[in-house]
mmCIF file of C-alpha atoms and ligand atoms in Angstrom:
data_model
loop_
_atom_site.group_PDB
_atom_site.id
_atom_site.type_symbol
_atom_site.label_atom_id
_atom_site.label_comp_id
_atom_site.label_asym_id
_atom_site.label_seq_id
_atom_site.Cartn_x
_atom_site.Cartn_y
_atom_site.Cartn_z
ATOM 1 C CA MET A 28 -1.034 -78.147 75.758
ATOM 2 C CA SER A 29 -3.223 -76.436 78.339
ATOM 3 C CA LYS A 30 -5.074 -73.255 77.471
ATOM 4 C CA GLU A 31 -2.811 -71.295 79.847
ATOM 5 C CA LEU A 32 0.332 -72.341 77.960
ATOM 6 C CA ASN A 33 -1.009 -71.328 74.583
ATOM 7 C CA PRO A 34 0.727 -68.052 73.541
ATOM 8 C CA ASN A 35 -2.450 -66.899 71.818
ATOM 9 C CA THR A 36 -4.255 -67.071 75.151
ATOM 10 C CA PHE A 37 -1.399 -65.110 76.654
ATOM 11 C CA MET A 38 -2.030 -62.296 74.184
ATOM 12 C CA GLU A 39 -5.541 -61.936 75.618
ATOM 13 C CA TYR A 40 -3.931 -61.377 79.025
ATOM 14 C CA ALA A 41 -1.551 -58.830 77.448
ATOM 15 C CA LYS A 42 -4.522 -56.807 76.239
ATOM 16 C CA GLU A 43 -6.181 -57.049 79.656
ATOM 17 C CA ARG A 44 -2.925 -55.879 81.294
ATOM 18 C CA GLN A 45 -2.674 -52.912 78.906
ATOM 19 C CA ASP A 46 -6.297 -51.941 79.591
ATOM 20 C CA ARG A 47 -5.697 -52.081 83.356
ATOM 21 C CA ILE A 48 -2.570 -49.894 83.056
ATOM 22 C CA GLU A 49 -4.515 -47.330 81.048
ATOM 23 C CA ALA A 50 -7.338 -47.378 83.601
ATOM 24 C CA ALA A 51 -4.979 -47.032 86.595
ATOM 25 C CA GLU A 52 -4.860 -43.845 88.607
ATOM 26 C CA ALA A 53 -2.285 -41.339 87.359
ATOM 27 C CA VAL A 54 -0.419 -41.580 90.660
ATOM 28 C CA ILE A 55 0.374 -45.237 89.939
ATOM 29 C CA ARG A 56 0.960 -44.814 86.225
ATOM 30 C CA ASP A 57 3.130 -41.725 86.248
ATOM 31 C CA ASP A 58 4.403 -40.863 89.717
ATOM 32 C CA PHE A 59 6.218 -43.975 90.936
ATOM 33 C CA TYR A 60 9.979 -43.494 90.871
ATOM 34 C CA LEU A 61 10.560 -46.628 88.783
ATOM 35 C CA ASN A 62 7.964 -45.565 86.233
ATOM 36 C CA ARG A 63 9.618 -42.153 85.950
ATOM 37 C CA MET A 64 13.030 -43.812 85.495
ATOM 38 C CA ALA A 65 11.626 -46.150 82.851
ATOM 39 C CA LYS A 66 10.366 -43.150 80.898
ATOM 40 C CA VAL A 67 13.826 -41.546 80.994
ATOM 41 C CA PHE A 68 15.621 -44.680 79.812
ATOM 42 C CA HIS A 69 12.942 -46.146 77.547
ATOM 43 C CA PRO A 70 10.696 -43.350 76.325
ATOM 44 C CA ASP A 71 8.033 -44.407 73.880
ATOM 45 C CA ARG A 72 8.542 -41.154 71.928
ATOM 46 C CA GLN A 73 11.196 -38.440 71.856
ATOM 47 C CA TYR A 74 10.169 -35.086 70.424
ATOM 48 C CA MET A 75 13.173 -33.519 68.734
ATOM 49 C CA LYS A 76 14.132 -30.710 66.356
ATOM 50 C CA ILE A 77 16.550 -30.948 63.459
ATOM 51 C CA ASP A 78 19.523 -28.898 64.575
ATOM 52 C CA GLN A 79 21.856 -29.446 61.632
ATOM 53 C CA ILE A 80 21.928 -31.211 58.257
ATOM 54 C CA THR A 81 25.220 -32.152 56.576
ATOM 55 C CA GLU A 82 25.341 -33.466 53.018
ATOM 56 C CA LEU A 83 27.826 -36.374 53.022
ATOM 57 C CA GLU A 84 27.554 -37.359 49.369
ATOM 58 C CA LYS A 85 24.859 -37.445 46.706
ATOM 59 C CA ASP A 86 21.644 -38.730 48.309
ATOM 60 C CA THR A 87 23.187 -39.211 51.756
ATOM 61 C CA LYS A 88 22.757 -36.751 54.597
ATOM 62 C CA LEU A 89 23.692 -36.621 58.261
ATOM 63 C CA TYR A 90 20.891 -35.265 60.487
ATOM 64 C CA ARG A 91 21.541 -33.950 63.982
ATOM 65 C CA PHE A 92 18.568 -33.875 66.395
ATOM 66 C CA VAL A 93 18.250 -32.022 69.685
ATOM 67 C CA PRO A 94 15.449 -32.336 72.272
ATOM 68 C CA ASP A 95 12.443 -30.066 71.916
ATOM 69 C CA PRO A 96 11.449 -29.007 75.464
ATOM 70 C CA ALA A 97 8.411 -27.161 74.090
ATOM 71 C CA ARG A 98 6.944 -30.592 73.250
ATOM 72 C CA GLY A 99 8.065 -32.261 76.487
ATOM 73 C CA THR A 100 11.466 -33.797 75.606
ATOM 74 C CA THR A 101 14.262 -32.343 77.679
ATOM 75 C CA ARG A 102 17.071 -34.850 77.099
ATOM 76 C CA CYS A 103 18.210 -37.628 74.760
ATOM 77 C CA ALA A 104 17.507 -41.064 76.226
ATOM 78 C CA PRO A 105 20.798 -42.904 76.813
ATOM 79 C CA PHE A 106 21.679 -45.783 74.509
ATOM 80 C CA LEU A 107 24.280 -48.446 73.782
ATOM 81 C CA ALA A 108 26.461 -47.855 70.725
ATOM 82 C CA GLY A 109 24.981 -49.910 67.880
ATOM 83 C CA GLN A 110 21.304 -49.334 68.765
ATOM 84 C CA TYR A 111 18.762 -47.657 66.494
ATOM 85 C CA LEU A 112 15.935 -45.126 66.614
ATOM 86 C CA ASN A 113 12.651 -45.180 64.747
ATOM 87 C CA ILE A 114 11.449 -42.101 62.966
ATOM 88 C CA TYR A 115 7.684 -41.590 62.691
ATOM 89 C CA LEU A 116 6.215 -39.891 59.654
ATOM 90 C CA GLU A 117 2.971 -39.339 57.861
ATOM 91 C CA ILE A 118 3.384 -39.509 54.092
ATOM 92 C CA GLU A 119 0.383 -39.099 51.814
ATOM 93 C CA GLY A 120 -1.933 -39.992 54.682
ATOM 94 C CA MET A 121 0.049 -43.118 55.620
ATOM 95 C CA LYS A 122 1.509 -43.362 59.108
ATOM 96 C CA ILE A 123 4.928 -44.906 58.675
ATOM 97 C CA ASN A 124 7.999 -45.547 60.760
ATOM 98 C CA ARG A 125 11.538 -46.580 59.824
ATOM 99 C CA SER A 126 14.493 -47.591 61.933
ATOM 100 C CA TYR A 127 17.945 -46.078 61.470
ATOM 101 C CA SER A 128 21.104 -46.949 63.400
ATOM 102 C CA ILE A 129 22.306 -44.110 65.581
ATOM 103 C CA SER A 130 25.540 -42.881 64.045
ATOM 104 C CA SER A 131 26.543 -40.579 66.896
ATOM 105 C CA SER A 132 27.922 -41.871 70.186
ATOM 106 C CA PRO A 133 26.459 -42.412 73.677
ATOM 107 C CA ALA A 134 28.597 -39.456 74.856
ATOM 108 C CA ASP A 135 26.983 -37.275 72.162
ATOM 109 C CA ALA A 136 23.553 -38.205 73.576
ATOM 110 C CA ARG A 137 24.728 -37.168 77.042
ATOM 111 C CA ASN A 138 25.824 -33.894 75.445
ATOM 112 C CA GLY A 139 22.342 -33.384 74.044
ATOM 113 C CA PHE A 140 22.137 -34.733 70.496
ATOM 114 C CA TYR A 141 21.689 -37.778 68.270
ATOM 115 C CA GLU A 142 22.793 -38.163 64.659
ATOM 116 C CA LEU A 143 21.249 -40.380 61.999
ATOM 117 C CA THR A 144 22.703 -40.921 58.537
ATOM 118 C CA ILE A 145 20.018 -41.349 55.897
ATOM 119 C CA LYS A 146 20.818 -42.553 52.413
ATOM 120 C CA TYR A 147 18.344 -42.849 49.579
ATOM 121 C CA VAL A 148 17.548 -46.507 48.947
ATOM 122 C CA GLN A 149 16.007 -47.548 45.672
ATOM 123 C CA ASP A 150 12.208 -47.182 45.816
ATOM 124 C CA GLY A 151 12.626 -46.008 49.400
ATOM 125 C CA LEU A 152 9.499 -44.001 50.136
ATOM 126 C CA VAL A 153 10.754 -42.790 53.511
ATOM 127 C CA SER A 154 14.372 -42.055 52.580
ATOM 128 C CA ARG A 155 13.224 -40.078 49.516
ATOM 129 C CA TYR A 156 10.717 -38.131 51.592
ATOM 130 C CA VAL A 157 13.259 -37.329 54.310
ATOM 131 C CA LEU A 158 16.023 -36.273 51.917
ATOM 132 C CA ASP A 159 13.662 -34.064 49.905
ATOM 133 C CA ASN A 160 11.664 -32.490 52.734
ATOM 134 C CA TRP A 161 13.446 -32.309 56.071
ATOM 135 C CA LYS A 162 14.936 -28.900 56.894
ATOM 136 C CA GLU A 163 16.867 -27.513 59.832
ATOM 137 C CA GLY A 164 14.411 -26.449 62.548
ATOM 138 C CA ASP A 165 11.775 -29.052 61.595
ATOM 139 C CA GLU A 166 10.034 -30.976 64.361
ATOM 140 C CA VAL A 167 10.631 -34.736 64.323
ATOM 141 C CA GLU A 168 9.191 -37.615 66.313
ATOM 142 C CA LEU A 169 11.609 -40.395 67.296
ATOM 143 C CA SER A 170 11.276 -43.570 69.358
ATOM 144 C CA GLY A 171 13.445 -44.431 72.312
ATOM 145 C CA PRO A 172 16.678 -46.282 71.447
ATOM 146 C CA ALA A 173 16.231 -49.995 70.707
ATOM 147 C CA GLY A 174 18.010 -53.007 69.256
ATOM 148 C CA ASN A 175 20.581 -55.624 70.205
ATOM 149 C CA PHE A 176 23.443 -54.729 67.869
ATOM 150 C CA SER A 177 25.677 -53.592 70.702
ATOM 151 C CA TYR A 178 28.842 -54.990 72.218
ATOM 152 C CA GLN A 179 28.163 -57.401 75.107
ATOM 153 C CA PRO A 180 31.392 -58.420 76.905
ATOM 154 C CA LEU A 181 29.816 -61.614 78.281
ATOM 155 C CA ARG A 182 28.748 -62.785 74.832
ATOM 156 C CA ASP A 183 31.159 -61.231 72.344
ATOM 157 C CA ALA A 184 34.880 -61.894 71.884
ATOM 158 C CA GLU A 185 37.474 -59.258 72.794
ATOM 159 C CA THR A 186 38.078 -58.585 69.098
ATOM 160 C CA VAL A 187 35.202 -57.738 66.783
ATOM 161 C CA ILE A 188 35.572 -57.857 63.011
ATOM 162 C CA CYS A 189 33.016 -55.343 61.723
ATOM 163 C CA LEU A 190 31.848 -55.790 58.138
ATOM 164 C CA ALA A 191 30.096 -52.743 56.723
ATOM 165 C CA GLY A 192 28.667 -51.883 53.329
ATOM 166 C CA GLY A 193 27.593 -48.389 52.217
ATOM 167 C CA SER A 194 25.483 -46.627 54.851
ATOM 168 C CA GLY A 195 25.772 -49.772 57.016
ATOM 169 C CA ILE A 196 28.802 -47.969 58.429
ATOM 170 C CA THR A 197 26.581 -45.962 60.800
ATOM 171 C CA PRO A 198 26.470 -48.249 63.896
ATOM 172 C CA PHE A 199 30.235 -48.804 63.571
ATOM 173 C CA ARG A 200 30.837 -45.059 63.674
ATOM 174 C CA SER A 201 28.961 -45.063 66.988
ATOM 175 C CA LEU A 202 30.851 -48.097 68.308
ATOM 176 C CA ALA A 203 34.280 -46.714 67.282
ATOM 177 C CA LYS A 204 33.524 -43.326 68.853
ATOM 178 C CA ALA A 205 32.323 -45.098 72.017
ATOM 179 C CA ILE A 206 35.723 -46.838 72.275
ATOM 180 C CA THR A 207 37.698 -43.611 71.958
ATOM 181 C CA GLU A 208 35.341 -41.822 74.373
ATOM 182 C CA GLY A 209 35.628 -44.495 77.064
ATOM 183 C CA ASP A 210 32.151 -46.034 76.871
ATOM 184 C CA GLU A 211 33.331 -49.301 75.273
ATOM 185 C CA ASP A 212 36.547 -51.269 75.519
ATOM 186 C CA PHE A 213 37.230 -53.871 72.835
ATOM 187 C CA ARG A 214 39.312 -54.220 69.689
ATOM 188 C CA LEU A 215 37.409 -53.164 66.569
ATOM 189 C CA ILE A 216 38.675 -54.160 63.121
ATOM 190 C CA LEU A 217 36.501 -52.582 60.443
ATOM 191 C CA LEU A 218 36.334 -53.875 56.855
ATOM 192 C CA TYR A 219 34.287 -51.237 55.062
ATOM 193 C CA GLY A 220 33.088 -51.953 51.530
ATOM 194 C CA SER A 221 32.383 -49.075 49.127
ATOM 195 C CA ARG A 222 32.235 -48.924 45.345
ATOM 196 C CA THR A 223 34.843 -46.194 44.945
ATOM 197 C CA ALA A 224 37.016 -44.132 47.287
ATOM 198 C CA ASP A 225 34.881 -41.013 46.854
ATOM 199 C CA GLN A 226 31.816 -42.903 48.118
ATOM 200 C CA ILE A 227 33.390 -43.780 51.481
ATOM 201 C CA LEU A 228 31.374 -42.171 54.279
ATOM 202 C CA PHE A 229 33.182 -40.550 57.229
ATOM 203 C CA LYS A 230 36.626 -41.339 55.715
ATOM 204 C CA ASP A 231 38.502 -38.545 57.547
ATOM 205 C CA GLU A 232 36.731 -39.288 60.783
ATOM 206 C CA PHE A 233 37.642 -42.978 60.669
ATOM 207 C CA ASP A 234 41.258 -42.081 59.829
ATOM 208 C CA LYS A 235 41.309 -40.124 63.076
ATOM 209 C CA LEU A 236 39.483 -42.809 65.086
ATOM 210 C CA ALA A 237 42.039 -45.370 63.854
ATOM 211 C CA GLU A 238 44.782 -43.482 65.733
ATOM 212 C CA ASP A 239 43.431 -45.362 68.764
ATOM 213 C CA PRO A 240 45.418 -48.653 68.891
ATOM 214 C CA ARG A 241 42.177 -50.590 69.510
ATOM 215 C CA ILE A 242 40.702 -49.505 66.154
ATOM 216 C CA GLN A 243 41.821 -50.619 62.699
ATOM 217 C CA VAL A 244 40.059 -49.562 59.491
ATOM 218 C CA ILE A 245 40.453 -51.292 56.114
ATOM 219 C CA HIS A 246 38.633 -49.862 53.103
ATOM 220 C CA VAL A 247 37.530 -52.347 50.450
ATOM 221 C CA LEU A 248 36.693 -50.905 47.013
ATOM 222 C CA SER A 249 34.645 -53.029 44.618
ATOM 223 C CA ASP A 250 34.834 -50.789 41.528
ATOM 224 C CA GLU A 251 38.245 -49.195 41.835
ATOM 225 C CA GLU A 252 41.841 -50.293 42.346
ATOM 226 C CA ARG A 253 43.906 -48.010 44.551
ATOM 227 C CA GLU A 254 47.089 -48.295 46.509
ATOM 228 C CA GLY A 255 46.456 -48.654 50.236
ATOM 229 C CA PHE A 256 42.942 -50.062 49.709
ATOM 230 C CA GLU A 257 41.708 -53.634 49.382
ATOM 231 C CA ASN A 258 40.024 -54.377 46.088
ATOM 232 C CA GLY A 259 36.923 -56.527 45.354
ATOM 233 C CA PHE A 260 34.365 -57.848 47.846
ATOM 234 C CA ILE A 261 34.793 -58.834 51.482
ATOM 235 C CA THR A 262 35.760 -62.509 51.277
ATOM 236 C CA VAL A 263 36.694 -65.150 53.818
ATOM 237 C CA GLU A 264 40.351 -64.755 52.810
ATOM 238 C CA MET A 265 40.194 -61.030 53.493
ATOM 239 C CA ILE A 266 38.616 -61.574 56.914
ATOM 240 C CA LYS A 267 41.312 -64.136 57.805
ATOM 241 C CA LYS A 268 44.036 -61.730 56.682
ATOM 242 C CA TYR A 269 43.024 -59.168 59.353
ATOM 243 C CA ALA A 270 41.475 -61.388 62.057
ATOM 244 C CA PRO A 271 43.603 -62.515 65.002
ATOM 245 C CA ALA A 272 45.171 -65.900 64.171
ATOM 246 C CA ASP A 273 45.255 -67.220 67.698
ATOM 247 C CA ALA A 274 42.286 -65.719 69.547
ATOM 248 C CA PRO A 275 38.523 -65.883 69.151
ATOM 249 C CA TYR A 276 36.747 -63.017 67.435
ATOM 250 C CA SER A 277 33.172 -61.928 66.830
ATOM 251 C CA VAL A 278 31.844 -60.746 63.476
ATOM 252 C CA PHE A 279 29.308 -57.902 63.317
ATOM 253 C CA ILE A 280 27.692 -57.231 59.907
ATOM 254 C CA CYS A 281 25.682 -54.240 58.749
ATOM 255 C CA GLY A 282 24.916 -53.345 55.150
ATOM 256 C CA PRO A 283 22.435 -53.732 52.310
ATOM 257 C CA GLN A 284 20.596 -57.023 51.828
ATOM 258 C CA ALA A 285 22.641 -57.989 48.766
ATOM 259 C CA MET A 286 25.779 -57.770 50.895
ATOM 260 C CA TYR A 287 24.353 -60.153 53.525
ATOM 261 C CA ARG A 288 23.699 -62.826 50.954
ATOM 262 C CA PHE A 289 27.305 -62.723 49.765
ATOM 263 C CA VAL A 290 29.035 -62.154 53.091
ATOM 264 C CA ASP A 291 26.967 -64.782 54.939
ATOM 265 C CA ARG A 292 28.227 -67.491 52.596
ATOM 266 C CA GLU A 293 31.789 -66.327 53.209
ATOM 267 C CA ILE A 294 31.365 -66.269 56.984
ATOM 268 C CA GLU A 295 29.952 -69.790 57.029
ATOM 269 C CA LYS A 296 33.360 -70.952 55.773
ATOM 270 C CA LEU A 297 34.956 -69.577 58.966
ATOM 271 C CA GLY A 298 32.993 -72.099 61.072
ATOM 272 C CA LEU A 299 32.530 -69.588 63.908
ATOM 273 C CA THR A 300 30.414 -70.357 66.960
ATOM 274 C CA ARG A 301 26.956 -68.964 66.253
ATOM 275 C CA LYS A 302 26.961 -66.440 69.109
ATOM 276 C CA TYR A 303 30.007 -64.773 67.556
ATOM 277 C CA VAL A 304 28.166 -63.769 64.363
ATOM 278 C CA ARG A 305 25.813 -60.808 64.687
ATOM 279 C CA HIS A 306 23.717 -59.123 62.000
ATOM 280 C CA GLU A 307 22.043 -55.767 62.001
ATOM 281 C CA LEU A 308 19.182 -56.271 59.576
ATOM 282 C CA PHE A 309 19.227 -53.017 57.765
ATOM 283 C CA GLY A 310 16.162 -51.968 55.876
ATOM 284 C CA GLU A 311 12.974 -53.603 54.822
ATOM 285 C CA ILE A 312 12.657 -56.872 52.992
ATOM 286 C CA HIS A 313 10.615 -56.371 49.859
ATOM 287 C CA ASP A 314 9.976 -57.858 46.432
ATOM 288 C CA ALA A 315 9.340 -61.487 47.439
ATOM 289 C CA SER A 316 9.887 -62.846 43.933
ATOM 290 C CA SER A 317 13.519 -61.692 43.984
ATOM 291 C CA LEU A 318 14.357 -63.649 47.142
ATOM 292 C CA PRO A 319 16.222 -66.946 46.948
ATOM 293 C CA GLY A 320 13.929 -69.822 47.931
ATOM 294 C CA TYR A 321 10.696 -67.973 47.139
ATOM 295 C CA PRO A 322 8.188 -70.750 46.311
ATOM 296 C CA GLY A 323 5.993 -68.526 44.121
ATOM 297 C CA THR A 324 2.219 -68.269 44.096
ATOM 298 C CA ASP A 325 -0.451 -68.420 41.413
ATOM 299 C CA GLN A 326 -2.301 -65.642 43.254
ATOM 300 C CA PRO A 327 -0.456 -62.368 42.589
ATOM 301 C CA GLU A 328 -3.229 -60.381 44.280
ATOM 302 C CA VAL A 329 -4.253 -61.491 47.757
ATOM 303 C CA LYS A 330 -6.869 -60.543 50.337
ATOM 304 C CA ILE A 331 -5.654 -59.914 53.875
ATOM 305 C CA THR A 332 -8.205 -59.908 56.675
ATOM 306 C CA VAL A 333 -6.831 -58.125 59.728
ATOM 307 C CA SER A 334 -8.338 -58.125 63.201
ATOM 308 C CA ILE A 335 -6.821 -55.415 65.368
ATOM 309 C CA ARG A 336 -8.313 -54.072 68.581
ATOM 310 C CA ASP A 337 -12.056 -54.173 68.024
ATOM 311 C CA MET A 338 -11.864 -53.827 64.242
ATOM 312 C CA THR A 339 -11.721 -56.348 61.408
ATOM 313 C CA ARG A 340 -10.928 -55.218 57.873
ATOM 314 C CA THR A 341 -10.185 -56.975 54.633
ATOM 315 C CA VAL A 342 -7.708 -55.305 52.284
ATOM 316 C CA THR A 343 -6.207 -56.297 48.970
ATOM 317 C CA GLY A 344 -2.528 -56.227 48.102
ATOM 318 C CA SER A 345 0.275 -57.720 46.085
ATOM 319 C CA ALA A 346 1.807 -61.082 47.021
ATOM 320 C CA ASN A 347 5.135 -59.381 46.340
ATOM 321 C CA ASP A 348 4.678 -57.053 49.332
ATOM 322 C CA THR A 349 5.029 -58.042 52.966
ATOM 323 C CA ILE A 350 1.830 -58.271 54.979
ATOM 324 C CA LEU A 351 2.933 -55.134 56.835
ATOM 325 C CA GLN A 352 3.431 -53.156 53.619
ATOM 326 C CA THR A 353 -0.067 -54.056 52.426
ATOM 327 C CA MET A 354 -1.612 -53.113 55.761
ATOM 328 C CA GLU A 355 0.173 -49.759 55.791
ATOM 329 C CA LYS A 356 -0.696 -49.012 52.178
ATOM 330 C CA ASN A 357 -4.319 -49.449 53.259
ATOM 331 C CA GLY A 358 -4.028 -47.177 56.284
ATOM 332 C CA ILE A 359 -3.827 -49.907 58.941
ATOM 333 C CA THR A 360 -1.193 -48.901 61.489
ATOM 334 C CA VAL A 361 0.329 -51.689 63.560
ATOM 335 C CA PRO A 362 3.121 -51.613 66.156
ATOM 336 C CA THR A 363 6.511 -51.906 64.437
ATOM 337 C CA SER A 364 10.127 -51.179 65.166
ATOM 338 C CA CYS A 365 12.900 -52.988 63.240
ATOM 339 C CA ARG A 366 10.745 -53.889 60.180
ATOM 340 C CA SER A 367 13.050 -56.799 59.449
ATOM 341 C CA GLY A 368 11.726 -59.707 61.529
ATOM 342 C CA GLU A 369 14.048 -59.247 64.458
ATOM 343 C CA CYS A 370 12.487 -57.274 67.304
ATOM 344 C CA GLY A 371 9.102 -59.041 67.560
ATOM 345 C CA PHE A 372 7.221 -55.737 67.872
ATOM 346 C CA CYS A 373 4.760 -56.590 65.095
ATOM 347 C CA HIS A 374 4.237 -60.174 66.272
ATOM 348 C CA SER A 375 0.811 -61.389 65.121
ATOM 349 C CA THR A 376 -1.129 -64.615 64.680
ATOM 350 C CA LEU A 377 -1.859 -66.241 61.349
ATOM 351 C CA VAL A 378 -5.373 -67.669 61.570
ATOM 352 C CA SER A 379 -5.629 -69.028 58.043
ATOM 353 C CA GLY A 380 -3.870 -69.022 54.696
ATOM 354 C CA LYS A 381 -0.355 -69.722 53.437
ATOM 355 C CA VAL A 382 2.663 -67.486 53.887
ATOM 356 C CA TYR A 383 6.362 -67.383 53.027
ATOM 357 C CA VAL A 384 9.081 -66.280 55.454
ATOM 358 C CA PRO A 385 12.516 -65.854 53.810
ATOM 359 C CA ALA A 386 15.042 -68.192 55.446
ATOM 360 C CA GLU A 387 17.566 -65.387 55.926
ATOM 361 C CA ILE A 388 15.206 -63.497 58.252
ATOM 362 C CA GLU A 389 13.381 -66.426 59.822
ATOM 363 C CA GLY A 390 13.700 -65.590 63.502
ATOM 364 C CA ARG A 391 10.549 -67.184 64.881
ATOM 365 C CA ARG A 392 10.455 -69.534 67.845
ATOM 366 C CA LEU A 393 9.166 -73.095 67.893
ATOM 367 C CA ALA A 394 5.939 -71.950 69.568
ATOM 368 C CA ASP A 395 5.365 -69.523 66.685
ATOM 369 C CA HIS A 396 5.571 -72.360 64.164
ATOM 370 C CA LYS A 397 3.148 -74.367 66.249
ATOM 371 C CA PHE A 398 0.615 -71.608 66.991
ATOM 372 C CA GLY A 399 0.828 -69.495 63.853
ATOM 373 C CA GLY A 400 3.034 -66.692 65.166
ATOM 374 C CA ILE A 401 4.311 -64.449 62.367
ATOM 375 C CA HIS A 402 6.065 -61.126 61.935
ATOM 376 C CA PRO A 403 4.072 -59.275 59.237
ATOM 377 C CA CYS A 404 7.124 -57.125 58.432
ATOM 378 C CA ALA A 405 9.032 -60.229 57.332
ATOM 379 C CA THR A 406 6.240 -62.416 55.928
ATOM 380 C CA PHE A 407 4.750 -62.574 52.440
ATOM 381 C CA PRO A 408 1.229 -63.901 51.738
ATOM 382 C CA LEU A 409 0.982 -66.787 49.273
ATOM 383 C CA SER A 410 -2.830 -66.946 49.403
ATOM 384 C CA ASP A 411 -5.714 -65.034 50.981
ATOM 385 C CA ILE A 412 -4.920 -64.877 54.679
ATOM 386 C CA GLU A 413 -6.446 -63.901 57.988
ATOM 387 C CA ILE A 414 -4.366 -62.504 60.855
ATOM 388 C CA ILE A 415 -4.851 -61.139 64.358
ATOM 389 C CA VAL A 416 -2.644 -58.241 65.442
ATOM 390 C CA PRO A 417 -2.673 -58.323 69.247
ATOM 391 C CA TYR A 418 -3.236 -54.626 69.908
ATOM 392 C CA ASP A 419 -2.548 -51.256 68.413
ATOM 393 C CA LYS A 420 -0.239 -48.976 70.425
HETATM 394 S S1 FES B 1978 8.828 -54.776 63.323
HETATM 395 FE FE1 FES B 1978 10.409 -55.934 64.292
HETATM 396 S S2 FES B 1978 9.740 -57.979 63.912
HETATM 397 FE FE2 FES B 1978 8.335 -56.781 62.784
#
């Protein structure tokens, strides 16, 4: 393959392009109409204030954000129902970001606010920090909306079976509201798994949304038997019971990692065309040794040498952590967004060493396998490794 076709060579051009943009005159960078439009639709950062906090259940809160004109944000960037926002934080000197599905609707953004639902996840540094510290009136830094977990009429079927677990309900709240508010038009059948009835999030709201004939909501309780509710886990039989018998349907899934492992096996039995099955990878992958297929390593502590911009550093971390987690724990900030191997934001090059990428989040292209492309957020080191992160935003 010629030098020009090597993606690693391309990354050198990407850096050169970025440097030229930064060096360009302000009139080119900021004043062209298209550049101004791009900033409205795809802002790098949105500076917001917390307008309202609602406690939904123990360790789960709904945060409403409004623009903060004093820091330069005058409106909420528009988004497609199902997309997410990143929140940027500094905790104990570490710069960290996390993505959360937007649980309000596109119409809400036009009316001047976003909502995110944040639930404490076990060992979740960010969720614990947010739940314990954020107060109404606090200033918050968000990304622009991102992600592909939205309804695409050209790709998706007219009926979508939505499988949600716990706080994975959030993008479906946005999608269902978008249907009733006229921004989307498809049939949404929601199978929502909770442990018990009192842990169901947004129950009253979904009861109301289900008055729209295009929306059907079925609650599935794993730890409680109740009349009017399904009992157990979401199985292939349950999906078939509610899915249209004589028309194609898409399946959208959002929930905790343990749910994916179970539900994915069930969905395979449906034999659906691949484009009809969509996942929102929700939350970070961690604890390599607990993942099915983990090959193991005899080197529990590894050295990671990172070249980023003009700096090269070697840090030490656990083989049980992703490369990204080790970098962040050592104060190395790299560009990230989804943190689950999907968006490609953290794309880097493995120069040497052995790594493990869990099959369930392996989203790399053939060229990545050939030229060492990895996503540090979804890759675990098995030995000492050396990587190049293309540039730091
Ligand atoms: S942050 Fe999205 S792939 Fe790593």
